[in-house]
């Protein structure tokens, strides 16, 4: 008697990942569609020789949609959305491997691989002059004000010039890199009157100014390791006559009169003379003819 025995394959083995835990460092400026984890590193095997179905999720809030897999049967992980280090610098991905489709009514075995993504800040931004104001709460853009100062005509100052809103100072906004900043004057420095310290940004005089014309300097801040990363700030230097005397009021006390019921912006009149507006006058001995 000949008996033919057929052994049927039973789904009794879960998918197995070659590495259930992976970590990847991803530069912030990685191009979209770049493969982050190769297919062979996250392809699960199944002793039952079943087709494996994959699904990728994230466990960190507000990091969904940045990474994806090529397809339901292709677990290669790639970058789907541009990264921004200021938004997040790490996330955790969960890659599920199933031996049946998600909608299958049959019993299913599922395995999970954990992929930790560390975002590395890249040198993507030019220096910022401080102080500056972020535009619309966007940490990638910071707008600085022009600097301003003044010097006395025909007078040489050996100290760094005092500027508003503060000294010339720039930083690398890619704060985990913090490249050194180099300063230079690239425009507006007629007759080379001024110089800037390459390391500190202090602005000093090389010679006296003999004309009342103002200077509109262009100061450039460059990253030491990459001269293509630079910013330019405007520094206005006004030339004035030296002031030896403080201004003073003609009187120490002024008395005025107002009338009830007058609208806003009505004149205040001199006390005792309701027909003459009250005028407060200051004088300065440095300008006797003004």
Tab-separated table of C-alpha atoms in Angstrom:
chain	number	residue	atom	x	y	z
A	1	UNK	CA	0.000	0.000	0.000
A	2	UNK	CA	1.538	3.351	-1.073
A	3	UNK	CA	0.668	6.351	1.124
A	4	UNK	CA	1.422	9.917	-0.096
A	5	UNK	CA	1.935	12.386	2.763
A	6	UNK	CA	1.816	16.147	2.069
A	7	UNK	CA	3.180	18.421	4.830
A	8	UNK	CA	1.375	21.778	4.907
A	9	UNK	CA	3.296	24.895	5.979
A	10	UNK	CA	1.812	26.341	9.162
A	11	UNK	CA	2.244	30.012	10.062
A	12	UNK	CA	3.981	29.441	13.378
A	13	UNK	CA	7.072	31.697	13.141
A	14	UNK	CA	7.240	35.482	13.587
A	15	UNK	CA	9.348	37.696	11.295
A	16	UNK	CA	12.864	38.319	12.599
A	17	UNK	CA	14.833	41.547	12.078
A	18	UNK	CA	18.610	41.254	11.633
A	19	UNK	CA	19.006	44.158	14.116
A	20	UNK	CA	16.046	45.058	16.343
A	21	UNK	CA	17.730	48.326	17.438
A	22	UNK	CA	19.471	50.791	15.148
A	23	UNK	CA	20.816	54.338	15.553
A	24	UNK	CA	21.508	56.737	12.706
A	25	UNK	CA	23.078	60.217	12.704
A	26	UNK	CA	21.440	62.352	10.030
A	27	UNK	CA	22.880	65.774	9.030
A	28	UNK	CA	20.317	68.557	9.088
A	29	UNK	CA	20.985	69.449	5.434
A	30	UNK	CA	20.408	65.919	4.112
A	31	UNK	CA	18.553	66.065	0.808
A	32	UNK	CA	14.998	64.791	0.569
A	33	UNK	CA	14.684	61.232	-0.803
A	34	UNK	CA	18.080	60.225	0.623
A	35	UNK	CA	18.152	56.693	2.030
A	36	UNK	CA	18.715	56.769	5.798
A	37	UNK	CA	18.596	53.027	6.526
A	38	UNK	CA	19.317	50.561	3.723
A	39	UNK	CA	16.775	47.881	2.812
A	40	UNK	CA	19.023	44.982	3.737
A	41	UNK	CA	19.578	46.361	7.242
A	42	UNK	CA	15.886	46.266	8.133
A	43	UNK	CA	14.560	43.436	5.989
A	44	UNK	CA	13.006	40.835	8.264
A	45	UNK	CA	13.212	37.097	7.547
A	46	UNK	CA	10.446	34.554	8.124
A	47	UNK	CA	11.053	30.823	8.610
A	48	UNK	CA	7.621	30.228	7.108
A	49	UNK	CA	8.754	31.989	3.925
A	50	UNK	CA	5.794	34.350	4.109
A	51	UNK	CA	5.720	37.714	2.348
A	52	UNK	CA	6.549	40.444	4.877
A	53	UNK	CA	4.467	43.603	5.136
A	54	UNK	CA	6.062	46.711	6.715
A	55	UNK	CA	4.745	49.812	8.451
A	56	UNK	CA	6.706	52.771	9.870
A	57	UNK	CA	5.545	55.047	12.704
A	58	UNK	CA	7.164	57.574	15.041
A	59	UNK	CA	6.893	57.818	18.805
A	60	UNK	CA	7.936	61.468	19.176
A	61	UNK	CA	5.299	64.164	18.859
A	62	UNK	CA	5.588	66.592	15.914
A	63	UNK	CA	8.128	64.420	14.063
A	64	UNK	CA	5.653	62.443	11.970
A	65	UNK	CA	6.048	62.656	8.204
A	66	UNK	CA	9.785	63.293	8.077
A	67	UNK	CA	10.764	59.683	7.415
A	68	UNK	CA	9.040	56.980	5.373
A	69	UNK	CA	9.606	53.541	3.835
A	70	UNK	CA	9.782	52.941	0.096
A	71	UNK	CA	6.806	50.599	0.067
A	72	UNK	CA	4.762	48.101	2.024
A	73	UNK	CA	7.167	45.354	0.971
A	74	UNK	CA	10.297	47.535	0.842
A	75	UNK	CA	11.454	48.698	4.295
A	76	UNK	CA	14.217	51.042	3.128
A	77	UNK	CA	13.829	54.211	5.234
A	78	UNK	CA	14.329	57.538	3.460
A	79	UNK	CA	13.983	61.239	4.243
A	80	UNK	CA	10.594	62.522	3.110
A	81	UNK	CA	10.601	66.109	4.465
A	82	UNK	CA	13.533	68.562	4.941
A	83	UNK	CA	14.951	68.571	8.465
A	84	UNK	CA	15.275	71.569	10.771
A	85	UNK	CA	17.520	71.148	13.811
A	86	UNK	CA	15.667	73.936	15.650
A	87	UNK	CA	12.402	71.999	15.397
A	88	UNK	CA	13.742	68.685	16.713
A	89	UNK	CA	17.118	67.005	17.043
A	90	UNK	CA	16.084	63.399	17.629
A	91	UNK	CA	13.198	61.030	17.084
A	92	UNK	CA	12.403	57.337	17.452
A	93	UNK	CA	10.915	55.296	14.632
A	94	UNK	CA	9.139	51.966	14.986
A	95	UNK	CA	9.250	49.609	12.010
A	96	UNK	CA	6.640	46.828	12.117
A	97	UNK	CA	7.039	43.596	10.159
A	98	UNK	CA	3.914	41.422	9.698
A	99	UNK	CA	3.544	38.098	7.910
A	100	UNK	CA	0.029	38.982	6.803
A	101	UNK	CA	-1.494	42.212	5.445
A	102	UNK	CA	-2.923	44.524	8.111
A	103	UNK	CA	-6.460	43.813	6.919
A	104	UNK	CA	-6.027	40.032	6.859
A	105	UNK	CA	-8.434	38.073	9.123
A	106	UNK	CA	-5.852	35.300	9.521
A	107	UNK	CA	-3.652	35.055	12.612
A	108	UNK	CA	-0.653	37.352	12.210
A	109	UNK	CA	2.792	37.488	13.753
A	110	UNK	CA	4.330	40.949	14.185
A	111	UNK	CA	7.874	42.003	15.035
A	112	UNK	CA	9.196	45.471	15.768
A	113	UNK	CA	12.517	47.200	15.106
A	114	UNK	CA	13.411	50.485	16.829
A	115	UNK	CA	15.370	53.084	14.848
A	116	UNK	CA	16.750	56.084	16.759
A	117	UNK	CA	17.389	59.111	14.567
A	118	UNK	CA	19.866	61.755	15.802
A	119	UNK	CA	19.712	64.988	13.791
A	120	UNK	CA	23.089	66.726	13.540
A	121	UNK	CA	23.108	70.484	13.066
A	122	UNK	CA	24.692	71.584	9.791
A	123	UNK	CA	26.409	74.826	8.893
A	124	UNK	CA	23.398	76.237	7.062
A	125	UNK	CA	23.144	79.846	8.275
A	126	UNK	CA	25.295	82.944	7.876
A	127	UNK	CA	26.401	84.939	10.960
A	128	UNK	CA	23.893	87.103	12.824
A	129	UNK	CA	24.792	90.604	14.007
A	130	UNK	CA	23.498	91.236	17.525
A	131	UNK	CA	21.190	92.433	18.836
A	132	UNK	CA	18.667	91.080	16.353
A	133	UNK	CA	14.966	90.261	16.236
A	134	UNK	CA	13.588	86.957	15.015
A	135	UNK	CA	11.137	87.322	12.154
A	136	UNK	CA	7.653	85.971	12.937
A	137	UNK	CA	9.129	83.738	15.687
A	138	UNK	CA	11.146	81.927	13.011
A	139	UNK	CA	14.414	80.855	14.624
A	140	UNK	CA	16.122	80.618	11.224
A	141	UNK	CA	15.872	84.361	10.491
A	142	UNK	CA	17.058	87.213	12.729
A	143	UNK	CA	17.014	90.859	11.569
A	144	UNK	CA	19.594	93.244	13.067
A	145	UNK	CA	19.495	97.031	13.315
A	146	UNK	CA	22.162	99.311	11.774
A	147	UNK	CA	24.894	100.468	14.135
A	148	UNK	CA	25.558	104.162	14.692
A	149	UNK	CA	28.157	106.299	16.439
A	150	UNK	CA	29.899	109.649	16.248
A	151	UNK	CA	33.351	111.185	16.345
A	152	UNK	CA	34.570	114.726	16.936
A	153	UNK	CA	35.943	116.600	13.965
A	154	UNK	CA	39.738	117.133	14.031
A	155	UNK	CA	40.090	114.940	17.103
A	156	UNK	CA	41.755	111.530	17.319
A	157	UNK	CA	40.244	108.867	19.555
A	158	UNK	CA	42.439	105.935	20.591
A	159	UNK	CA	39.676	103.957	22.321
A	160	UNK	CA	37.145	101.741	20.539
A	161	UNK	CA	34.196	103.829	19.376
A	162	UNK	CA	30.965	103.643	21.352
A	163	UNK	CA	28.109	102.523	19.125
A	164	UNK	CA	24.368	102.106	19.369
A	165	UNK	CA	22.591	99.761	19.982
A	166	UNK	CA	25.879	98.182	21.124
A	167	UNK	CA	29.335	97.117	19.955
A	168	UNK	CA	29.749	95.326	16.640
A	169	UNK	CA	29.220	91.683	17.458
A	170	UNK	CA	28.137	88.682	15.389
A	171	UNK	CA	27.650	85.003	16.177
A	172	UNK	CA	27.298	81.771	14.251
A	173	UNK	CA	23.598	80.886	14.703
A	174	UNK	CA	24.403	77.206	14.178
A	175	UNK	CA	25.081	77.072	17.890
A	176	UNK	CA	26.411	73.522	18.108
A	177	UNK	CA	29.095	74.503	15.586
A	178	UNK	CA	29.844	78.049	16.812
A	179	UNK	CA	32.438	78.859	14.175
A	180	UNK	CA	34.802	81.748	14.940
A	181	UNK	CA	33.764	85.086	13.396
A	182	UNK	CA	36.188	87.332	11.495
A	183	UNK	CA	35.371	91.039	10.978
A	184	UNK	CA	36.434	93.400	8.190
A	185	UNK	CA	35.390	96.713	6.633
A	186	UNK	CA	34.349	96.207	3.017
A	187	UNK	CA	32.890	99.587	2.085
A	188	UNK	CA	32.410	103.240	2.958
A	189	UNK	CA	35.789	103.705	4.664
A	190	UNK	CA	36.913	106.846	2.845
A	191	UNK	CA	40.644	107.562	3.276
A	192	UNK	CA	40.904	104.488	5.545
A	193	UNK	CA	39.916	106.578	8.562
A	194	UNK	CA	38.615	103.573	10.505
A	195	UNK	CA	39.713	100.007	11.148
A	196	UNK	CA	37.964	97.065	12.756
A	197	UNK	CA	39.601	94.404	14.897
A	198	UNK	CA	39.291	91.113	13.021
A	199	UNK	CA	38.673	89.128	16.213
A	200	UNK	CA	36.672	91.450	18.479
A	201	UNK	CA	34.832	93.724	16.040
A	202	UNK	CA	36.004	96.846	17.915
A	203	UNK	CA	35.931	99.896	15.649
A	204	UNK	CA	38.821	102.371	16.053
A	205	UNK	CA	40.227	105.432	14.266
A	206	UNK	CA	43.401	105.455	12.182
A	207	UNK	CA	43.482	109.223	11.653
A	208	UNK	CA	41.519	112.362	12.435
A	209	UNK	CA	38.521	113.489	10.395
A	210	UNK	CA	38.845	116.936	8.864
A	211	UNK	CA	35.458	117.257	7.164
A	212	UNK	CA	31.931	117.128	8.607
A	213	UNK	CA	30.840	114.420	6.155
A	214	UNK	CA	29.360	111.305	7.755
A	215	UNK	CA	30.655	107.787	7.069
A	216	UNK	CA	28.458	104.844	6.109
A	217	UNK	CA	30.653	101.823	6.741
A	218	UNK	CA	29.919	98.297	5.572
A	219	UNK	CA	31.271	95.773	8.071
A	220	UNK	CA	31.368	92.115	7.085
A	221	UNK	CA	31.288	89.203	9.533
A	222	UNK	CA	32.632	85.961	8.045
A	223	UNK	CA	32.903	82.465	9.454
A	224	UNK	CA	36.556	81.544	9.856
A	225	UNK	CA	36.145	78.095	8.293
A	226	UNK	CA	33.863	79.142	5.435
A	227	UNK	CA	34.179	82.609	3.899
A	228	UNK	CA	31.006	82.003	1.886
A	229	UNK	CA	29.052	82.220	5.119
A	230	UNK	CA	28.985	85.969	5.778
A	231	UNK	CA	26.733	88.884	6.703
A	232	UNK	CA	27.159	92.626	6.237
A	233	UNK	CA	26.052	95.320	8.701
A	234	UNK	CA	25.828	99.076	8.203
A	235	UNK	CA	27.649	101.396	10.618
A	236	UNK	CA	26.859	105.111	10.372
A	237	UNK	CA	29.484	107.386	11.901
A	238	UNK	CA	28.490	111.042	12.231
A	239	UNK	CA	31.182	113.710	12.457
A	240	UNK	CA	30.317	116.468	14.938
A	241	UNK	CA	31.957	119.460	16.557
A	242	UNK	CA	33.293	118.695	19.996
A	243	UNK	CA	30.873	119.591	22.771
A	244	UNK	CA	32.501	121.293	25.752
A	245	UNK	CA	29.393	122.554	27.489
A	246	UNK	CA	26.085	120.944	28.440
A	247	UNK	CA	22.836	122.625	27.369
A	248	UNK	CA	20.976	124.752	29.903
A	249	UNK	CA	17.496	126.264	30.250
A	250	UNK	CA	17.066	130.026	30.207
A	251	UNK	CA	14.961	129.787	33.349
A	252	UNK	CA	14.985	127.337	36.213
A	253	UNK	CA	11.195	127.542	36.620
A	254	UNK	CA	8.515	128.123	33.972
A	255	UNK	CA	4.932	129.021	34.924
A	256	UNK	CA	1.979	128.520	32.606
A	257	UNK	CA	-1.787	128.809	32.500
A	258	UNK	CA	-4.388	126.494	30.935
A	259	UNK	CA	-8.145	126.952	30.615
A	260	UNK	CA	-10.773	124.385	31.517
A	261	UNK	CA	-12.522	122.648	28.635
A	262	UNK	CA	-9.844	123.176	25.978
A	263	UNK	CA	-9.342	120.303	23.494
A	264	UNK	CA	-6.149	118.280	23.273
A	265	UNK	CA	-3.073	119.955	21.777
A	266	UNK	CA	-4.255	123.417	22.864
A	267	UNK	CA	-1.556	125.951	23.803
A	268	UNK	CA	-0.351	126.482	27.345
A	269	UNK	CA	-0.036	130.232	27.915
A	270	UNK	CA	2.366	132.208	30.052
A	271	UNK	CA	1.174	132.826	33.592
A	272	UNK	CA	-0.050	136.411	33.794
A	273	UNK	CA	-0.133	136.796	30.012
A	274	UNK	CA	-2.972	134.609	28.607
A	275	UNK	CA	-2.332	135.857	25.062
A	276	UNK	CA	1.272	134.634	24.801
A	277	UNK	CA	2.052	130.880	24.446
A	278	UNK	CA	4.495	129.454	26.933
A	279	UNK	CA	7.854	128.668	25.256
A	280	UNK	CA	10.571	126.613	26.966
A	281	UNK	CA	13.998	127.402	25.548
A	282	UNK	CA	17.369	125.738	26.076
A	283	UNK	CA	20.784	127.152	25.128
A	284	UNK	CA	24.220	125.664	24.496
A	285	UNK	CA	27.482	127.622	24.654
A	286	UNK	CA	28.948	125.343	22.015
A	287	UNK	CA	26.406	126.803	19.582
A	288	UNK	CA	25.986	130.460	20.553
A	289	UNK	CA	24.426	131.435	17.242
A	290	UNK	CA	21.679	128.786	17.262
